[in-house]
CSV table of C-alpha atoms in Angstrom, one decimal:
chain,number,residue,atom,x,y,z
Y,30,UNK,CA,36.0,-19.5,-39.4
Y,31,UNK,CA,32.4,-18.9,-38.7
Y,32,UNK,CA,30.8,-20.3,-35.7
Y,33,UNK,CA,27.2,-21.0,-35.2
Y,34,UNK,CA,25.3,-19.4,-32.6
Y,35,UNK,CA,25.0,-22.3,-30.3
Y,36,UNK,CA,28.7,-22.7,-30.5
Y,37,UNK,CA,29.4,-19.0,-29.7
Y,38,UNK,CA,26.9,-19.3,-26.6
Y,39,UNK,CA,28.5,-22.7,-25.8
Y,40,UNK,CA,32.0,-21.1,-25.8
Y,41,UNK,CA,30.8,-18.2,-23.6
Y,42,UNK,CA,29.1,-20.7,-21.1
Y,43,UNK,CA,32.4,-22.7,-21.0
Y,44,UNK,CA,34.5,-19.5,-20.4
Y,45,UNK,CA,32.0,-18.6,-17.5
Y,46,UNK,CA,32.3,-22.0,-15.8
Y,47,UNK,CA,36.2,-22.2,-16.3
Y,48,UNK,CA,36.6,-18.8,-14.1
Y,49,UNK,CA,33.9,-19.2,-11.4
Y,50,UNK,CA,35.2,-16.5,-9.1
Y,51,UNK,CA,35.4,-13.9,-11.8
Y,52,UNK,CA,31.9,-15.1,-13.3
Y,53,UNK,CA,30.3,-14.7,-9.7
Y,54,UNK,CA,31.8,-11.2,-9.1
Y,55,UNK,CA,30.4,-10.2,-12.5
Y,56,UNK,CA,27.0,-11.6,-11.9
Y,57,UNK,CA,26.8,-10.5,-8.2
Y,58,UNK,CA,26.5,-6.7,-9.0
Y,59,UNK,CA,23.6,-7.1,-11.6
Y,60,UNK,CA,21.9,-9.6,-9.4
Y,61,UNK,CA,21.8,-7.2,-6.5
Y,62,UNK,CA,20.6,-4.3,-8.8
Y,63,UNK,CA,17.8,-6.6,-10.5
Y,64,UNK,CA,16.7,-7.7,-7.0
Y,65,UNK,CA,16.6,-4.1,-5.6
Y,66,UNK,CA,14.8,-3.0,-8.7
Y,67,UNK,CA,12.0,-5.8,-8.5
Y,68,UNK,CA,11.6,-5.1,-4.7
Y,69,UNK,CA,11.2,-1.4,-5.1
Y,70,UNK,CA,8.5,-1.9,-7.8
Y,71,UNK,CA,6.8,-4.6,-5.6
Y,72,UNK,CA,6.9,-2.0,-2.6
Y,73,UNK,CA,5.3,0.7,-4.7
Y,74,UNK,CA,2.6,-1.4,-6.2
Y,75,UNK,CA,1.9,-3.0,-2.9
Y,76,UNK,CA,1.7,0.4,-1.0
Y,77,UNK,CA,-0.6,1.8,-3.6
Y,78,UNK,CA,-2.8,-1.2,-3.3
Y,79,UNK,CA,-3.1,-0.9,0.3
Y,80,UNK,CA,-4.0,2.7,0.2
Y,81,UNK,CA,-6.9,1.8,-2.3
Y,82,UNK,CA,-7.9,-1.1,-0.2
Y,83,UNK,CA,-8.2,1.3,2.8
Y,84,UNK,CA,-10.2,3.8,0.7
Y,85,UNK,CA,-12.8,0.9,-0.1
Y,86,UNK,CA,-12.7,0.0,3.7
Y,87,UNK,CA,-13.9,3.5,4.7
Y,88,UNK,CA,-16.2,4.1,1.9
Y,89,UNK,CA,-15.8,5.4,-1.6
Y,90,UNK,CA,-18.1,8.6,-1.2
Y,91,UNK,CA,-17.4,9.5,2.2
Y,92,UNK,CA,-16.6,12.8,3.8
Y,93,UNK,CA,-16.6,13.8,7.5
Y,94,UNK,CA,-16.9,16.7,9.9
Y,95,UNK,CA,-15.5,16.4,13.2
Y,96,UNK,CA,-15.9,18.7,16.1
Y,97,UNK,CA,-13.0,20.4,17.5
Y,98,UNK,CA,-13.9,19.8,21.2
Y,99,UNK,CA,-13.7,16.5,23.1
Y,100,UNK,CA,-16.2,15.0,25.3
Y,101,UNK,CA,-14.8,16.8,28.4
Y,102,UNK,CA,-15.3,20.2,26.6
Y,103,UNK,CA,-19.2,19.2,26.3
Y,104,UNK,CA,-21.0,22.0,28.4
Y,105,UNK,CA,-18.4,24.5,28.1
Y,106,UNK,CA,-18.0,27.3,25.7
Y,107,UNK,CA,-17.1,25.2,22.9
Y,108,UNK,CA,-19.8,23.8,20.7
Y,109,UNK,CA,-20.6,20.2,19.7
Y,110,UNK,CA,-22.3,19.3,16.5
Y,111,UNK,CA,-25.9,19.2,17.0
Y,112,UNK,CA,-29.1,18.0,15.0
Y,113,UNK,CA,-29.6,21.7,14.0
Y,114,UNK,CA,-26.3,21.4,12.0
Y,115,UNK,CA,-27.6,18.0,10.5
Y,116,UNK,CA,-30.7,20.0,9.4
Y,117,UNK,CA,-28.7,22.7,7.9
Y,118,UNK,CA,-26.5,20.4,5.9
Y,119,UNK,CA,-29.5,18.4,4.7
Y,120,UNK,CA,-31.2,21.8,3.7
Y,121,UNK,CA,-28.4,23.7,2.1
Y,122,UNK,CA,-25.5,21.3,0.9
Y,123,UNK,CA,-26.3,20.4,-2.7
Y,124,UNK,CA,-23.4,18.1,-3.0
Y,125,UNK,CA,-24.4,15.9,0.0
Y,126,UNK,CA,-26.7,12.8,-0.1
Y,127,UNK,CA,-26.9,11.7,3.3
Y,128,UNK,CA,-25.8,13.0,6.8
Y,129,UNK,CA,-25.3,10.7,9.8
Y,130,UNK,CA,-24.3,11.9,13.0
Y,131,UNK,CA,-22.2,9.9,15.4
Y,132,UNK,CA,-20.7,10.0,18.7
Y,133,UNK,CA,-18.0,7.8,20.0
Y,134,UNK,CA,-16.1,6.5,23.2
Y,135,UNK,CA,-14.3,3.5,24.3
Y,136,UNK,CA,-16.4,1.5,26.8
Y,137,UNK,CA,-16.1,-1.7,28.6
Y,138,UNK,CA,-18.5,-4.3,27.2
Y,139,UNK,CA,-19.5,-7.5,29.3
Y,140,UNK,CA,-21.3,-10.7,28.0
Y,141,UNK,CA,-22.1,-13.7,30.2
Y,142,UNK,CA,-18.4,-15.0,29.8
Y,143,UNK,CA,-16.1,-12.2,29.0
Y,144,UNK,CA,-15.3,-8.5,29.2
Y,145,UNK,CA,-13.9,-6.6,26.4
Y,146,UNK,CA,-13.1,-2.8,25.7
Y,147,UNK,CA,-14.2,-1.7,22.3
Y,148,UNK,CA,-15.1,1.6,20.5
Y,149,UNK,CA,-18.9,2.1,21.0
Y,150,UNK,CA,-20.6,4.5,18.5
Y,151,UNK,CA,-24.0,6.1,18.8
Y,152,UNK,CA,-25.4,6.8,15.4
Y,153,UNK,CA,-28.2,6.5,13.0
Y,154,UNK,CA,-29.1,3.7,10.7
Y,155,UNK,CA,-27.7,5.3,7.8
Y,156,UNK,CA,-24.1,4.8,9.0
Y,157,UNK,CA,-23.8,1.2,7.5
Y,158,UNK,CA,-25.0,2.6,4.2
Y,159,UNK,CA,-22.5,5.6,4.1
Y,160,UNK,CA,-19.7,3.1,5.2
Y,161,UNK,CA,-20.8,0.5,2.5
Y,162,UNK,CA,-20.6,-1.9,5.1
Y,163,UNK,CA,-23.0,-5.1,4.8
Y,164,UNK,CA,-24.4,-7.0,7.8
Y,165,UNK,CA,-23.5,-10.5,7.5
Y,166,UNK,CA,-26.2,-11.8,10.3
Y,167,UNK,CA,-29.2,-10.2,11.6
Y,168,UNK,CA,-29.9,-6.6,10.6
Y,169,UNK,CA,-29.3,-2.9,11.6
Y,170,UNK,CA,-31.4,-0.9,13.9
Y,171,UNK,CA,-33.9,1.3,12.3
Y,172,UNK,CA,-35.6,4.8,12.8
Y,173,UNK,CA,-37.9,3.4,15.2
Y,174,UNK,CA,-35.1,2.0,17.3
Y,175,UNK,CA,-33.6,5.6,17.5
Y,176,UNK,CA,-37.1,7.2,18.3
Y,177,UNK,CA,-37.6,4.7,21.2
Y,178,UNK,CA,-34.1,4.7,22.6
Y,179,UNK,CA,-34.0,1.0,22.0
Y,180,UNK,CA,-31.4,-0.8,23.9
Y,181,UNK,CA,-30.0,-2.8,20.8
Y,182,UNK,CA,-26.5,-3.1,19.4
Y,183,UNK,CA,-24.7,-4.2,16.1
Y,184,UNK,CA,-21.2,-5.5,16.7
Y,185,UNK,CA,-18.0,-5.9,14.3
Y,186,UNK,CA,-16.4,-9.4,13.8
Y,187,UNK,CA,-13.8,-8.7,16.4
Y,188,UNK,CA,-16.2,-7.8,19.4
Y,189,UNK,CA,-18.2,-10.9,18.6
Y,190,UNK,CA,-15.2,-13.1,18.9
Y,191,UNK,CA,-13.8,-11.7,21.9
Y,192,UNK,CA,-17.3,-11.7,23.7
Y,193,UNK,CA,-18.7,-15.0,22.4
Y,194,UNK,CA,-16.0,-16.8,20.7
Y,195,UNK,CA,-17.4,-19.1,18.0
Y,196,UNK,CA,-21.1,-18.9,19.5
Y,197,UNK,CA,-23.8,-17.2,17.7
Y,198,UNK,CA,-24.0,-13.6,19.2
Y,199,UNK,CA,-27.7,-12.8,17.9
Y,200,UNK,CA,-30.0,-12.4,20.6
Y,201,UNK,CA,-27.3,-12.4,23.3
Y,202,UNK,CA,-27.4,-9.7,25.8
Y,203,UNK,CA,-24.3,-7.3,26.6
Y,204,UNK,CA,-23.8,-4.7,29.0
Y,205,UNK,CA,-22.0,-1.4,28.0
Y,206,UNK,CA,-20.4,0.5,30.7
Y,207,UNK,CA,-21.9,-0.1,33.9
Y,208,UNK,CA,-25.7,0.4,33.1
Y,209,UNK,CA,-26.6,-0.2,29.5
Y,210,UNK,CA,-27.8,-3.7,28.7
Y,211,UNK,CA,-28.2,-4.2,25.0
Y,212,UNK,CA,-29.4,-7.2,22.8
Y,213,UNK,CA,-27.3,-8.0,19.9
Y,214,UNK,CA,-29.4,-7.7,16.6
Y,215,UNK,CA,-26.7,-7.7,13.9
Y,216,UNK,CA,-22.9,-8.6,13.0
Y,217,UNK,CA,-21.2,-6.6,10.5
Y,218,UNK,CA,-19.0,-8.1,7.7
Y,219,UNK,CA,-15.3,-8.0,8.4
Y,220,UNK,CA,-13.3,-5.1,7.0
Y,221,UNK,CA,-9.8,-5.9,8.4
Y,222,UNK,CA,-7.2,-3.3,9.3
Y,223,UNK,CA,-6.9,0.1,8.2
Y,224,UNK,CA,-3.5,1.5,7.0
Y,225,UNK,CA,-2.8,2.8,10.5
Y,226,UNK,CA,-3.1,-0.7,12.0
Y,227,UNK,CA,-6.4,0.1,13.7
Y,228,UNK,CA,-8.9,-2.9,13.6
Y,229,UNK,CA,-11.9,-1.7,11.8
Y,230,UNK,CA,-13.8,-4.6,13.0
Y,231,UNK,CA,-13.3,-3.6,16.7
Y,232,UNK,CA,-16.5,-1.8,16.9
Y,233,UNK,CA,-20.1,-1.7,18.4
Y,234,UNK,CA,-23.0,0.3,17.2
Y,235,UNK,CA,-26.0,1.4,19.2
Y,236,UNK,CA,-28.8,4.1,18.3
Y,237,UNK,CA,-27.5,7.7,18.9
Y,238,UNK,CA,-30.5,8.5,21.3
Y,239,UNK,CA,-29.5,5.5,23.3
Y,240,UNK,CA,-26.0,6.6,23.6
Y,241,UNK,CA,-27.0,9.9,24.7
Y,242,UNK,CA,-29.6,8.9,27.2
Y,243,UNK,CA,-27.5,6.0,29.0
Y,244,UNK,CA,-23.7,6.8,28.4
Y,245,UNK,CA,-23.9,10.4,29.6
Y,246,UNK,CA,-23.5,12.5,26.0
Y,247,UNK,CA,-26.9,14.3,25.8
Y,248,UNK,CA,-25.7,17.6,24.3
Y,249,UNK,CA,-24.5,16.9,20.8
Y,250,UNK,CA,-22.2,14.7,18.4
Y,251,UNK,CA,-18.7,14.0,18.0
Y,252,UNK,CA,-19.0,14.0,14.3
Y,253,UNK,CA,-20.9,13.6,11.1
Y,254,UNK,CA,-20.4,11.1,8.2
Y,255,UNK,CA,-21.3,12.6,4.8
Y,256,UNK,CA,-22.1,10.7,1.6
Y,257,UNK,CA,-21.6,12.8,-1.4
Y,258,UNK,CA,-23.9,12.4,-4.4
Y,259,UNK,CA,-20.8,11.5,-6.7
Y,260,UNK,CA,-17.1,10.7,-6.0
Y,261,UNK,CA,-16.2,13.4,-8.3
Y,262,UNK,CA,-17.9,15.9,-5.9
Y,263,UNK,CA,-15.7,15.1,-2.9
Y,264,UNK,CA,-13.6,18.1,-3.2
Y,265,UNK,CA,-16.5,20.5,-3.9
Y,266,UNK,CA,-18.5,19.0,-1.1
Y,267,UNK,CA,-15.5,19.8,1.5
Y,268,UNK,CA,-15.6,23.4,0.3
Y,269,UNK,CA,-19.4,23.5,0.4
Y,270,UNK,CA,-20.0,22.3,3.9
Y,271,UNK,CA,-17.6,25.0,5.8
Y,272,UNK,CA,-19.8,27.9,5.1
Y,273,UNK,CA,-22.8,26.1,5.9
Y,274,UNK,CA,-21.3,24.9,9.2
Y,275,UNK,CA,-20.1,28.3,10.1
Y,276,UNK,CA,-23.5,29.8,9.6
Y,277,UNK,CA,-25.1,27.1,11.9
Y,278,UNK,CA,-22.5,27.7,14.6
Y,279,UNK,CA,-23.0,31.5,14.2
Y,280,UNK,CA,-19.2,32.1,13.7
Y,281,UNK,CA,-18.0,35.7,13.0
Y,282,UNK,CA,-15.6,36.3,10.3
Y,283,UNK,CA,-12.7,36.7,12.8
Y,284,UNK,CA,-13.6,33.4,14.7
Y,285,UNK,CA,-12.0,30.3,13.7
Y,286,UNK,CA,-13.7,27.0,12.5
Y,287,UNK,CA,-14.6,25.0,15.6
Y,288,UNK,CA,-14.9,22.1,13.5
Y,289,UNK,CA,-12.7,20.3,10.9
Y,290,UNK,CA,-13.4,18.4,7.7
Y,291,UNK,CA,-11.7,15.6,5.9
Y,292,UNK,CA,-12.4,12.6,3.6
Y,293,UNK,CA,-10.5,9.3,3.0
Y,294,UNK,CA,-9.8,10.5,-0.5
Y,295,UNK,CA,-7.7,13.5,1.0
Y,296,UNK,CA,-5.8,11.0,3.3
Y,297,UNK,CA,-5.4,8.4,0.3
Y,298,UNK,CA,-4.1,11.1,-1.8
Y,299,UNK,CA,-1.5,12.2,0.9
Y,300,UNK,CA,-0.5,8.4,1.5
Y,301,UNK,CA,0.0,7.9,-2.3
Y,302,UNK,CA,2.0,11.0,-2.7
Y,303,UNK,CA,4.3,9.8,0.2
Y,304,UNK,CA,4.5,6.3,-1.3
Y,305,UNK,CA,5.2,7.6,-4.7
Y,306,UNK,CA,8.1,9.8,-3.4
Y,307,UNK,CA,9.4,7.0,-1.2
Y,308,UNK,CA,9.3,4.6,-4.2
Y,309,UNK,CA,10.9,7.1,-6.7
Y,310,UNK,CA,13.9,7.5,-4.1
Y,311,UNK,CA,14.2,3.7,-3.6
Y,312,UNK,CA,13.9,3.2,-7.5
Y,313,UNK,CA,16.9,5.6,-7.8
Y,314,UNK,CA,18.9,3.5,-5.2
Y,315,UNK,CA,18.1,0.4,-7.3
Y,316,UNK,CA,19.2,2.3,-10.6
Y,317,UNK,CA,22.5,3.2,-9.1
Y,318,UNK,CA,23.0,-0.5,-7.8
Y,319,UNK,CA,22.4,-1.6,-11.6
Y,320,UNK,CA,24.7,0.9,-12.7
Y,321,UNK,CA,27.4,-0.2,-10.2
Y,322,UNK,CA,26.7,-3.9,-11.5
Y,323,UNK,CA,27.2,-2.8,-15.3
Y,324,UNK,CA,30.4,-1.1,-14.2
Y,325,UNK,CA,31.5,-4.2,-12.5
Y,326,UNK,CA,30.7,-6.2,-15.6
Y,327,UNK,CA,32.8,-3.8,-17.7
Y,328,UNK,CA,35.9,-3.9,-15.2
Y,329,UNK,CA,35.9,-7.7,-14.9
Y,330,UNK,CA,35.5,-8.0,-18.8
Y,331,UNK,CA,38.5,-5.6,-19.2
Y,332,UNK,CA,40.6,-7.9,-16.8
Y,333,UNK,CA,39.4,-10.9,-18.9
Y,334,UNK,CA,40.4,-9.2,-22.0
Y,335,UNK,CA,43.7,-8.3,-20.6
Y,336,UNK,CA,44.5,-11.8,-19.4
Y,337,UNK,CA,43.3,-13.4,-22.6
Y,338,UNK,CA,45.2,-11.2,-25.1
Y,339,UNK,CA,47.6,-13.9,-26.4
Y,340,UNK,CA,44.4,-16.1,-27.0
Y,341,UNK,CA,42.9,-13.1,-28.9
Y,342,UNK,CA,46.0,-12.9,-31.0
Y,343,UNK,CA,46.1,-16.5,-31.8
Y,344,UNK,CA,42.4,-16.5,-32.9
Y,345,UNK,CA,43.1,-13.4,-35.1
Y,346,UNK,CA,46.3,-15.1,-36.5
Y,347,UNK,CA,44.2,-18.3,-37.5
Y,348,UNK,CA,41.6,-16.1,-39.4
Y,349,UNK,CA,38.9,-14.8,-36.6
Y,350,UNK,CA,37.8,-11.5,-37.7
Y,351,UNK,CA,37.4,-8.5,-35.2
Y,352,UNK,CA,33.7,-8.6,-35.6
Y,353,UNK,CA,33.8,-12.5,-34.5
Y,354,UNK,CA,35.9,-11.5,-31.6
Y,355,UNK,CA,33.6,-8.5,-30.7
Y,356,UNK,CA,30.5,-11.2,-31.0
Y,357,UNK,CA,32.4,-13.7,-28.7
Y,358,UNK,CA,33.1,-11.3,-25.7
Y,359,UNK,CA,29.7,-9.9,-26.1
Y,360,UNK,CA,28.1,-13.2,-25.9
Y,361,UNK,CA,30.1,-13.7,-22.7
Y,362,UNK,CA,28.8,-10.6,-21.3
Y,363,UNK,CA,25.2,-11.5,-22.4
Y,364,UNK,CA,25.5,-15.2,-20.7
Y,365,UNK,CA,26.8,-13.5,-17.4
Y,366,UNK,CA,24.4,-10.7,-17.6
Y,367,UNK,CA,21.4,-12.9,-18.3
Y,368,UNK,CA,22.4,-15.2,-15.6
Y,369,UNK,CA,22.8,-12.6,-12.9
Y,370,UNK,CA,19.6,-10.8,-14.0
Y,371,UNK,CA,17.7,-14.3,-13.5
Y,372,UNK,CA,19.3,-14.7,-10.0
Y,373,UNK,CA,18.3,-11.1,-9.3
Y,374,UNK,CA,14.8,-11.8,-10.3
Y,375,UNK,CA,14.6,-14.9,-7.9
Y,376,UNK,CA,16.1,-12.8,-5.1
Y,377,UNK,CA,13.7,-9.8,-5.8
Y,378,UNK,CA,10.7,-12.2,-5.9
Y,379,UNK,CA,11.7,-13.9,-2.6
Y,380,UNK,CA,12.3,-10.4,-0.9
Y,381,UNK,CA,8.9,-9.0,-2.5
Y,382,UNK,CA,7.0,-12.1,-1.0
Y,383,UNK,CA,8.6,-11.5,2.5
Y,384,UNK,CA,7.8,-7.8,2.6
Y,385,UNK,CA,4.3,-8.5,1.2
Y,386,UNK,CA,3.7,-11.0,4.0
Y,387,UNK,CA,5.0,-8.9,6.6
Y,388,UNK,CA,2.9,-5.8,5.7
Y,389,UNK,CA,-0.3,-7.8,4.9
Y,390,UNK,CA,-0.4,-6.8,1.1
Y,391,UNK,CA,-2.5,-8.6,-1.3
Y,392,UNK,CA,-1.4,-9.6,-4.9
Y,393,UNK,CA,1.7,-10.7,-6.4
Y,394,UNK,CA,4.4,-9.7,-8.5
Y,395,UNK,CA,3.3,-9.3,-12.3
Y,396,UNK,CA,5.1,-11.8,-14.6
Y,397,UNK,CA,5.7,-8.7,-17.0
Y,398,UNK,CA,7.8,-6.9,-14.2
Y,399,UNK,CA,9.9,-9.8,-13.8
Y,400,UNK,CA,10.5,-10.4,-17.4
Y,401,UNK,CA,11.3,-6.5,-17.9
Y,402,UNK,CA,13.6,-6.6,-14.9
Y,403,UNK,CA,15.7,-9.4,-16.3
Y,404,UNK,CA,15.7,-7.9,-19.8
Y,405,UNK,CA,17.0,-4.5,-18.3
Y,406,UNK,CA,19.4,-6.2,-16.2
Y,407,UNK,CA,20.9,-8.0,-19.3
Y,408,UNK,CA,20.8,-4.8,-21.4
Y,409,UNK,CA,22.7,-3.0,-18.8
Y,410,UNK,CA,25.4,-5.8,-18.7
Y,411,UNK,CA,25.7,-5.8,-22.4
Y,412,UNK,CA,26.0,-2.2,-22.7
Y,413,UNK,CA,28.8,-2.1,-20.1
Y,414,UNK,CA,30.4,-5.1,-21.8
Y,415,UNK,CA,30.6,-3.6,-25.1
Y,416,UNK,CA,33.8,-1.5,-24.4
Y,417,UNK,CA,35.8,-4.7,-23.5
Y,418,UNK,CA,34.7,-6.6,-26.4
Y,419,UNK,CA,35.5,-3.5,-28.7
Y,420,UNK,CA,38.8,-3.3,-27.2
Y,421,UNK,CA,39.4,-7.1,-27.7
Y,422,UNK,CA,38.4,-6.8,-31.3
Y,423,UNK,CA,40.7,-3.9,-32.1
Y,424,UNK,CA,43.8,-5.6,-30.7
Y,425,UNK,CA,46.4,-6.1,-33.4
Y,426,UNK,CA,47.3,-9.8,-33.8
Y,427,UNK,CA,50.9,-9.2,-33.6
Y,428,UNK,CA,51.0,-7.2,-30.5
Y,429,UNK,CA,48.6,-9.5,-28.9
Y,430,UNK,CA,50.9,-12.5,-29.8
Y,431,UNK,CA,53.9,-10.7,-28.1
Y,432,UNK,CA,51.9,-9.9,-24.8
Y,433,UNK,CA,53.1,-11.5,-21.8
């Protein structure tokens, strides 16, 4: 009494259709588990991609030094960062290729038709090189502009749109604060949002000397942007600059640093660690969901075996071997598990797409991930469906026929 594969599968499909309620319950657990698995993989991949995109936004070889004092502390006992610190770093730091000082403050900026508050940064021409930030229209101010305290500005795309709408901002004049009119000479390429949600394009650059002369910050800098010679040197650069800065600030061994160092790599590593831990926890939850789905397959298949005991006895009596009965019940588990896994893949893809859109993550779910999830879900169903199938195959024909 041999059956072809198509007949076995057809009978399994027929059995599933004949018991829609039981089949739906069997598939539901696996569908939820597979959907959770795909969603968690997508979440982890999207989070890691976002971290790396943020790393690229801030520059790939960038480190920073920041003063521990705010603007209100300038002029007091705490020391801001100074040109002497810049010279010390350029002279003594072997891992550093470029040092660019900067001072920043949120200021009101007015055009002829609009007023907008943005982050104004007083810096040097090398700022855009360190940040790997192209200028799409116009150009960056140069060293001559810094020496002459030129009243020029380079703006981010957000500032350009807020102050000028769709009009060309080049050559237009804006007033920063109450007394600093500047001519727009360049517009930065858009970079989008940081992982913190901050709009990176909400920025206005002026020469550091202009900032100091007209915006009331004559005594020093808020921080330095550092470009290391090679990305592999970031950690060693962080270690190298600390003693140089301490010597420049004449700090004794007992005195704490009056500055702090950092880099996007450190922030990215921390964010990646948190993302990996969270993804691992969520993957564990997804694995438990699949386990529960597999147990559901086993329980419902056991119920099916109990309800179909007489059918099994009749098939055995007319010549069906234990192996054929085993294959029949396993094929039913395969059909239900595979169908449930496909439903789970669809739900997981939909959920992943919604999360990606909400978080602003780029990229899609790899086809291989979906195929792997479907195969894994089907395997779980088959593994848990083996015990009921084996029990059905081991039933004695006479006892099965007497079963009521």
